[in-house]
């Protein structure tokens, strides 16, 4: 069984600043993937970043990067140079791949101008 | 390249009725997964289909069922609707089981 926990229901950041969203997980799988998805008010889930658990190097996608601590089962998302368009609900998820994802509770990110 | 298409976008049904939701995956994607999103329970996995076979099923009652066709399009059916079935139902497709999932815009089901 897999569990994903996001302990920050809400976060806020000033435009152009940096914010970090926290996520911890637990899994019995040896091979797994971790994801951050963004869900804006349109409700469309958008993949932000993906990390293969067997890779030690932290994934990065432009202004988005992760801090993957496998031993601690921690997977945080850092958003640099925050933009108004980054405002959304962010979900951390784990899974064997793209299917059968287990999601956290979500973190609502507000970006202040 | 077209994304994942879910129809209809909105539905209102009465308790006791049944409903069928449809999902057309991205062309070439063979894996389709369904999720239920509610304010109280969050995002929960319903089931996954790959090449017309159900590979995994979440912890939902038998009233929830699904299928996948040879063209990878998928449908999910909920019978004997209950008020608690009101939710956003999301479909996701992926090229393979270990590839990232792309989500549709969801079907908002309201049971009255």
PDB file of C-alpha atoms in Angstrom:
ATOM      1  CA  UNK A   1       0.000   0.000   0.000  1.00  0.00           C
ATOM      2  CA  UNK A   2       1.118   3.519  -0.668  1.00  0.00           C
ATOM      3  CA  UNK A   3       0.410   6.684   1.258  1.00  0.00           C
ATOM      4  CA  UNK A   4       1.249  10.271   0.390  1.00  0.00           C
ATOM      5  CA  UNK A   5       1.049  13.112   2.888  1.00  0.00           C
ATOM      6  CA  UNK A   6       1.111  16.825   2.232  1.00  0.00           C
ATOM      7  CA  UNK A   7       1.204  18.641   5.549  1.00  0.00           C
ATOM      8  CA  UNK A   8       0.639  22.150   4.175  1.00  0.00           C
ATOM      9  CA  UNK A   9      -3.018  22.687   3.183  1.00  0.00           C
ATOM     10  CA  UNK A  10      -2.219  26.256   2.086  1.00  0.00           C
ATOM     11  CA  UNK A  11       0.877  28.203   1.132  1.00  0.00           C
ATOM     12  CA  UNK A  12       1.407  31.683  -0.184  1.00  0.00           C
ATOM     13  CA  UNK A  13       4.326  33.346  -1.931  1.00  0.00           C
ATOM     14  CA  UNK A  14       5.130  36.759  -3.345  1.00  0.00           C
ATOM     15  CA  UNK A  15       5.531  37.009  -7.068  1.00  0.00           C
ATOM     16  CA  UNK A  16       9.160  36.409  -8.124  1.00  0.00           C
ATOM     17  CA  UNK A  17       9.979  34.730  -4.797  1.00  0.00           C
ATOM     18  CA  UNK A  18      10.691  31.062  -4.129  1.00  0.00           C
ATOM     19  CA  UNK A  19       8.399  28.628  -2.361  1.00  0.00           C
ATOM     20  CA  UNK A  20       8.799  25.010  -1.324  1.00  0.00           C
ATOM     21  CA  UNK A  21       5.917  22.558  -1.011  1.00  0.00           C
ATOM     22  CA  UNK A  22       6.429  19.507   1.198  1.00  0.00           C
ATOM     23  CA  UNK A  23       5.473  15.904   0.590  1.00  0.00           C
ATOM     24  CA  UNK A  24       6.248  12.653   2.365  1.00  0.00           C
ATOM     25  CA  UNK A  25       5.317   9.209   1.145  1.00  0.00           C
ATOM     26  CA  UNK A  26       5.424   5.596   2.110  1.00  0.00           C
ATOM     27  CA  UNK A  27       5.511   2.657  -0.231  1.00  0.00           C
ATOM     28  CA  UNK A  28       6.348  -1.007  -0.213  1.00  0.00           C
ATOM     29  CA  UNK A  29       7.307  -0.923  -3.875  1.00  0.00           C
ATOM     30  CA  UNK A  30      10.954  -1.128  -4.856  1.00  0.00           C
ATOM     31  CA  UNK A  31      10.421   0.590  -8.190  1.00  0.00           C
ATOM     32  CA  UNK A  32       8.201   3.622  -8.109  1.00  0.00           C
ATOM     33  CA  UNK A  33       7.768   7.105  -9.451  1.00  0.00           C
ATOM     34  CA  UNK A  34       6.929  10.363  -7.761  1.00  0.00           C
ATOM     35  CA  UNK A  35       5.047  13.218  -9.331  1.00  0.00           C
ATOM     36  CA  UNK A  36       3.875  16.729  -8.703  1.00  0.00           C
ATOM     37  CA  UNK A  37       0.650  17.703 -10.436  1.00  0.00           C
ATOM     38  CA  UNK A  38      -0.913  21.144 -10.602  1.00  0.00           C
ATOM     39  CA  UNK A  39      -4.678  21.637 -10.676  1.00  0.00           C
ATOM     40  CA  UNK A  40      -5.799  25.176 -11.529  1.00  0.00           C
ATOM     41  CA  UNK A  41      -9.436  26.294 -11.182  1.00  0.00           C
ATOM     42  CA  UNK A  42     -10.189  24.692 -14.544  1.00  0.00           C
ATOM     43  CA  UNK A  43      -9.684  21.338 -12.695  1.00  0.00           C
ATOM     44  CA  UNK A  44      -7.351  20.038 -15.398  1.00  0.00           C
ATOM     45  CA  UNK A  45      -4.530  18.081 -13.768  1.00  0.00           C
ATOM     46  CA  UNK A  46      -1.226  19.161 -15.256  1.00  0.00           C
ATOM     47  CA  UNK A  47       2.003  17.262 -14.715  1.00  0.00           C
ATOM     48  CA  UNK A  48       4.642  19.567 -13.265  1.00  0.00           C
ATOM     49  CA  UNK A  49       7.536  17.233 -12.667  1.00  0.00           C
ATOM     50  CA  UNK A  50       8.343  13.520 -12.450  1.00  0.00           C
ATOM     51  CA  UNK A  51      11.038  11.656 -10.522  1.00  0.00           C
ATOM     52  CA  UNK A  52      12.090   8.057 -10.945  1.00  0.00           C
ATOM     53  CA  UNK A  53      12.901   6.677  -7.511  1.00  0.00           C
ATOM     54  CA  UNK A  54      15.961   4.797  -8.778  1.00  0.00           C
ATOM     55  CA  UNK A  55      17.550   8.059  -9.911  1.00  0.00           C
ATOM     56  CA  UNK A  56      19.494   9.938  -7.260  1.00  0.00           C
ATOM     57  CA  UNK A  57      19.637  13.138  -9.279  1.00  0.00           C
ATOM     58  CA  UNK A  58      16.825  15.533  -8.502  1.00  0.00           C
ATOM     59  CA  UNK A  59      14.520  16.300 -11.407  1.00  0.00           C
ATOM     60  CA  UNK A  60      14.209  19.847 -12.688  1.00  0.00           C
ATOM     61  CA  UNK A  61      11.850  21.457 -15.178  1.00  0.00           C
ATOM     62  CA  UNK A  62      12.607  25.117 -15.783  1.00  0.00           C
ATOM     63  CA  UNK A  63      11.551  26.965 -12.594  1.00  0.00           C
ATOM     64  CA  UNK A  64      10.428  23.763 -10.890  1.00  0.00           C
ATOM     65  CA  UNK A  65      12.771  21.421  -9.071  1.00  0.00           C
ATOM     66  CA  UNK A  66      12.451  18.712  -6.483  1.00  0.00           C
ATOM     67  CA  UNK A  67      14.411  17.679  -3.438  1.00  0.00           C
ATOM     68  CA  UNK A  68      14.135  13.905  -3.361  1.00  0.00           C
ATOM     69  CA  UNK A  69      15.333  12.287  -0.147  1.00  0.00           C
ATOM     70  CA  UNK A  70      14.727   8.579  -0.658  1.00  0.00           C
ATOM     71  CA  UNK A  71      15.799   7.408   2.789  1.00  0.00           C
ATOM     72  CA  UNK A  72      13.569   9.978   4.447  1.00  0.00           C
ATOM     73  CA  UNK A  73      10.771   9.319   1.916  1.00  0.00           C
ATOM     74  CA  UNK A  74      10.519  13.008   1.251  1.00  0.00           C
ATOM     75  CA  UNK A  75       9.763  14.667  -2.070  1.00  0.00           C
ATOM     76  CA  UNK A  76       9.449  18.453  -1.929  1.00  0.00           C
ATOM     77  CA  UNK A  77       8.775  20.816  -4.817  1.00  0.00           C
ATOM     78  CA  UNK A  78      10.585  24.122  -5.173  1.00  0.00           C
ATOM     79  CA  UNK A  79       9.113  26.809  -7.377  1.00  0.00           C
ATOM     80  CA  UNK A  80      11.535  29.591  -8.215  1.00  0.00           C
ATOM     81  CA  UNK A  81      10.629  33.030  -9.537  1.00  0.00           C
ATOM     82  CA  UNK A  82       6.963  32.393  -8.754  1.00  0.00           C
ATOM     83  CA  UNK A  83       4.467  33.721 -11.253  1.00  0.00           C
ATOM     84  CA  UNK A  84       0.793  34.548 -10.928  1.00  0.00           C
ATOM     85  CA  UNK A  85       0.014  31.628 -13.214  1.00  0.00           C
ATOM     86  CA  UNK A  86       1.545  29.228 -10.688  1.00  0.00           C
ATOM     87  CA  UNK A  87      -1.416  29.737  -8.382  1.00  0.00           C
ATOM     88  CA  UNK A  88      -3.203  26.400  -8.147  1.00  0.00           C
ATOM     89  CA  UNK A  89      -3.712  23.316  -6.039  1.00  0.00           C
ATOM     90  CA  UNK A  90      -0.603  21.173  -6.093  1.00  0.00           C
ATOM     91  CA  UNK A  91      -0.778  17.431  -5.580  1.00  0.00           C
ATOM     92  CA  UNK A  92       2.078  15.111  -4.789  1.00  0.00           C
ATOM     93  CA  UNK A  93       1.579  11.565  -6.057  1.00  0.00           C
ATOM     94  CA  UNK A  94       3.349   8.244  -6.118  1.00  0.00           C
ATOM     95  CA  UNK A  95       2.841   5.189  -8.264  1.00  0.00           C
ATOM     96  CA  UNK A  96       4.412   2.298 -10.080  1.00  0.00           C
ATOM     97  CA  UNK A  97       4.256   4.456 -13.153  1.00  0.00           C
ATOM     98  CA  UNK A  98       1.668   6.678 -14.701  1.00  0.00           C
ATOM     99  CA  UNK A  99      -1.138   4.456 -13.580  1.00  0.00           C
ATOM    100  CA  UNK A 100      -2.631   3.696 -10.193  1.00  0.00           C
ATOM    101  CA  UNK A 101      -1.422   6.902  -8.615  1.00  0.00           C
ATOM    102  CA  UNK A 102      -1.813   7.618  -4.929  1.00  0.00           C
ATOM    103  CA  UNK A 103      -2.309  11.308  -4.286  1.00  0.00           C
ATOM    104  CA  UNK A 104      -1.715  13.507  -1.289  1.00  0.00           C
ATOM    105  CA  UNK A 105      -4.319  15.877   0.101  1.00  0.00           C
ATOM    106  CA  UNK A 106      -3.056  18.813  -1.902  1.00  0.00           C
ATOM    107  CA  UNK A 107      -1.541  22.213  -1.136  1.00  0.00           C
ATOM    108  CA  UNK A 108      -3.358  25.335  -2.278  1.00  0.00           C
ATOM    109  CA  UNK A 109      -0.741  27.817  -3.490  1.00  0.00           C
ATOM    110  CA  UNK A 110      -1.544  31.508  -3.639  1.00  0.00           C
ATOM    111  CA  UNK A 111       0.784  33.878  -5.478  1.00  0.00           C
ATOM    112  CA  UNK A 112       0.564  37.484  -4.325  1.00  0.00           C
ATOM    113  CA  UNK A 113       1.410  40.290  -6.760  1.00  0.00           C
TER     114      UNK A 113
ATOM    115  CA  UNK B   1      -1.927  16.166 -30.790  1.00  0.00           C
ATOM    116  CA  UNK B   2      -5.295  15.974 -29.070  1.00  0.00           C
ATOM    117  CA  UNK B   3      -5.322  15.518 -25.329  1.00  0.00           C
ATOM    118  CA  UNK B   4      -7.448  13.240 -23.206  1.00  0.00           C
ATOM    119  CA  UNK B   5     -11.108  13.898 -23.906  1.00  0.00           C
ATOM    120  CA  UNK B   6     -13.818  13.193 -21.386  1.00  0.00           C
ATOM    121  CA  UNK B   7     -17.519  13.391 -22.117  1.00  0.00           C
ATOM    122  CA  UNK B   8     -19.798  14.697 -20.938  1.00  0.00           C
ATOM    123  CA  UNK B   9     -18.252  17.536 -18.961  1.00  0.00           C
ATOM    124  CA  UNK B  10     -21.221  17.888 -16.636  1.00  0.00           C
ATOM    125  CA  UNK B  11     -23.984  15.533 -15.585  1.00  0.00           C
ATOM    126  CA  UNK B  12     -26.880  15.724 -13.183  1.00  0.00           C
ATOM    127  CA  UNK B  13     -28.503  12.436 -12.215  1.00  0.00           C
ATOM    128  CA  UNK B  14     -31.080  11.298  -9.701  1.00  0.00           C
ATOM    129  CA  UNK B  15     -30.399   8.840  -6.908  1.00  0.00           C
ATOM    130  CA  UNK B  16     -30.897   5.281  -8.063  1.00  0.00           C
ATOM    131  CA  UNK B  17     -30.123   5.989 -11.699  1.00  0.00           C
ATOM    132  CA  UNK B  18     -27.049   4.779 -13.502  1.00  0.00           C
ATOM    133  CA  UNK B  19     -24.520   6.775 -15.468  1.00  0.00           C
ATOM    134  CA  UNK B  20     -21.840   6.120 -18.076  1.00  0.00           C
ATOM    135  CA  UNK B  21     -18.824   8.349 -18.508  1.00  0.00           C
ATOM    136  CA  UNK B  22     -16.519   8.234 -21.502  1.00  0.00           C
ATOM    137  CA  UNK B  23     -12.810   8.817 -21.931  1.00  0.00           C
ATOM    138  CA  UNK B  24     -10.832   9.003 -25.165  1.00  0.00           C
ATOM    139  CA  UNK B  25      -7.105   8.745 -24.465  1.00  0.00           C
ATOM    140  CA  UNK B  26      -4.306  10.444 -26.322  1.00  0.00           C
ATOM    141  CA  UNK B  27      -3.696   8.677 -29.614  1.00  0.00           C
ATOM    142  CA  UNK B  28      -1.341   5.754 -29.094  1.00  0.00           C
ATOM    143  CA  UNK B  29      -1.869   5.563 -25.348  1.00  0.00           C
ATOM    144  CA  UNK B  30      -2.960   2.125 -24.219  1.00  0.00           C
ATOM    145  CA  UNK B  31      -3.284   2.649 -20.479  1.00  0.00           C
ATOM    146  CA  UNK B  32      -6.325   4.423 -19.064  1.00  0.00           C
ATOM    147  CA  UNK B  33      -6.938   5.086 -15.395  1.00  0.00           C
ATOM    148  CA  UNK B  34      -9.936   6.582 -13.642  1.00  0.00           C
ATOM    149  CA  UNK B  35      -9.993   8.661 -10.454  1.00  0.00           C
ATOM    150  CA  UNK B  36     -12.690  10.115  -8.266  1.00  0.00           C
ATOM    151  CA  UNK B  37     -12.106  13.520  -6.705  1.00  0.00           C
ATOM    152  CA  UNK B  38     -14.252  14.761  -3.827  1.00  0.00           C
ATOM    153  CA  UNK B  39     -13.671  17.480  -1.228  1.00  0.00           C
ATOM    154  CA  UNK B  40     -13.819  14.948   1.583  1.00  0.00           C
ATOM    155  CA  UNK B  41     -11.848  12.006   0.211  1.00  0.00           C
ATOM    156  CA  UNK B  42      -9.561  13.785  -2.218  1.00  0.00           C
ATOM    157  CA  UNK B  43      -8.312  11.952  -5.281  1.00  0.00           C
ATOM    158  CA  UNK B  44      -8.903   8.228  -5.215  1.00  0.00           C
ATOM    159  CA  UNK B  45      -7.945   5.617  -7.766  1.00  0.00           C
ATOM    160  CA  UNK B  46     -10.872   3.735  -9.274  1.00  0.00           C
ATOM    161  CA  UNK B  47      -9.398   1.374 -11.863  1.00  0.00           C
ATOM    162  CA  UNK B  48      -6.830   0.985 -14.588  1.00  0.00           C
ATOM    163  CA  UNK B  49      -7.196  -0.606 -17.997  1.00  0.00           C
ATOM    164  CA  UNK B  50      -4.472  -1.667 -20.356  1.00  0.00           C
ATOM    165  CA  UNK B  51      -5.159  -3.263 -23.725  1.00  0.00           C
ATOM    166  CA  UNK B  52      -8.814  -3.902 -22.823  1.00  0.00           C
ATOM    167  CA  UNK B  53      -7.925  -5.657 -19.557  1.00  0.00           C
ATOM    168  CA  UNK B  54      -8.559  -4.310 -16.095  1.00  0.00           C
ATOM    169  CA  UNK B  55      -5.189  -4.393 -14.376  1.00  0.00           C
ATOM    170  CA  UNK B  56      -5.951  -2.745 -11.074  1.00  0.00           C
ATOM    171  CA  UNK B  57      -9.009  -1.765  -9.116  1.00  0.00           C
ATOM    172  CA  UNK B  58      -9.287   0.630  -6.223  1.00  0.00           C
ATOM    173  CA  UNK B  59     -11.347   0.214  -3.109  1.00  0.00           C
ATOM    174  CA  UNK B  60     -14.757   1.032  -4.525  1.00  0.00           C
ATOM    175  CA  UNK B  61     -18.009  -0.941  -4.405  1.00  0.00           C
ATOM    176  CA  UNK B  62     -19.102  -3.132  -7.279  1.00  0.00           C
ATOM    177  CA  UNK B  63     -21.498  -0.409  -8.449  1.00  0.00           C
ATOM    178  CA  UNK B  64     -18.459   1.135 -10.086  1.00  0.00           C
ATOM    179  CA  UNK B  65     -17.351  -0.674 -13.216  1.00  0.00           C
ATOM    180  CA  UNK B  66     -15.499   0.080 -16.374  1.00  0.00           C
ATOM    181  CA  UNK B  67     -14.275  -1.252 -19.638  1.00  0.00           C
ATOM    182  CA  UNK B  68     -11.846  -0.448 -22.395  1.00  0.00           C
ATOM    183  CA  UNK B  69     -12.407  -0.918 -26.093  1.00  0.00           C
ATOM    184  CA  UNK B  70      -9.993  -2.053 -28.767  1.00  0.00           C
ATOM    185  CA  UNK B  71      -9.308   1.577 -29.730  1.00  0.00           C
ATOM    186  CA  UNK B  72      -8.298   2.255 -26.098  1.00  0.00           C
ATOM    187  CA  UNK B  73     -11.349   4.392 -25.408  1.00  0.00           C
ATOM    188  CA  UNK B  74     -12.712   3.673 -21.972  1.00  0.00           C
ATOM    189  CA  UNK B  75     -16.026   3.976 -20.219  1.00  0.00           C
ATOM    190  CA  UNK B  76     -16.902   3.833 -16.573  1.00  0.00           C
ATOM    191  CA  UNK B  77     -20.338   3.044 -15.266  1.00  0.00           C
ATOM    192  CA  UNK B  78     -21.878   3.740 -11.900  1.00  0.00           C
ATOM    193  CA  UNK B  79     -25.117   1.975 -11.125  1.00  0.00           C
ATOM    194  CA  UNK B  80     -27.668   2.765  -8.421  1.00  0.00           C
ATOM    195  CA  UNK B  81     -26.284   6.226  -7.870  1.00  0.00           C
ATOM    196  CA  UNK B  82     -25.963   7.586  -4.359  1.00  0.00           C
ATOM    197  CA  UNK B  83     -25.618  11.181  -3.219  1.00  0.00           C
ATOM    198  CA  UNK B  84     -22.050  10.411  -2.190  1.00  0.00           C
ATOM    199  CA  UNK B  85     -21.138   9.588  -5.774  1.00  0.00           C
ATOM    200  CA  UNK B  86     -21.247  13.292  -6.595  1.00  0.00           C
ATOM    201  CA  UNK B  87     -17.692  14.055  -7.627  1.00  0.00           C
ATOM    202  CA  UNK B  88     -15.306  15.059 -10.355  1.00  0.00           C
ATOM    203  CA  UNK B  89     -14.317  11.947 -12.273  1.00  0.00           C
ATOM    204  CA  UNK B  90     -10.932  12.190 -13.918  1.00  0.00           C
ATOM    205  CA  UNK B  91      -9.514   9.986 -16.611  1.00  0.00           C
ATOM    206  CA  UNK B  92      -5.816   9.727 -17.352  1.00  0.00           C
ATOM    207  CA  UNK B  93      -3.970   8.020 -20.160  1.00  0.00           C
ATOM    208  CA  UNK B  94      -0.372   6.978 -20.538  1.00  0.00           C
ATOM    209  CA  UNK B  95       1.699   5.386 -23.243  1.00  0.00           C
ATOM    210  CA  UNK B  96       2.614   2.502 -21.012  1.00  0.00           C
ATOM    211  CA  UNK B  97       2.294   1.623 -17.364  1.00  0.00           C
ATOM    212  CA  UNK B  98       5.536   3.333 -16.390  1.00  0.00           C
ATOM    213  CA  UNK B  99       5.025   6.456 -18.480  1.00  0.00           C
ATOM    214  CA  UNK B 100       3.608   9.670 -17.106  1.00  0.00           C
ATOM    215  CA  UNK B 101      -0.139  10.101 -17.066  1.00  0.00           C
ATOM    216  CA  UNK B 102      -1.979  12.875 -18.847  1.00  0.00           C
ATOM    217  CA  UNK B 103      -5.355  13.863 -17.490  1.00  0.00           C
ATOM    218  CA  UNK B 104      -8.585  14.919 -19.094  1.00  0.00           C
ATOM    219  CA  UNK B 105     -10.643  17.844 -17.855  1.00  0.00           C
ATOM    220  CA  UNK B 106     -12.964  15.558 -15.963  1.00  0.00           C
ATOM    221  CA  UNK B 107     -16.673  14.921 -15.761  1.00  0.00           C
ATOM    222  CA  UNK B 108     -18.499  16.679 -12.969  1.00  0.00           C
ATOM    223  CA  UNK B 109     -21.266  14.358 -11.743  1.00  0.00           C
ATOM    224  CA  UNK B 110     -23.943  15.687  -9.441  1.00  0.00           C
ATOM    225  CA  UNK B 111     -26.401  13.248  -7.891  1.00  0.00           C
ATOM    226  CA  UNK B 112     -29.604  14.787  -6.560  1.00  0.00           C
TER     227      UNK B 112
END
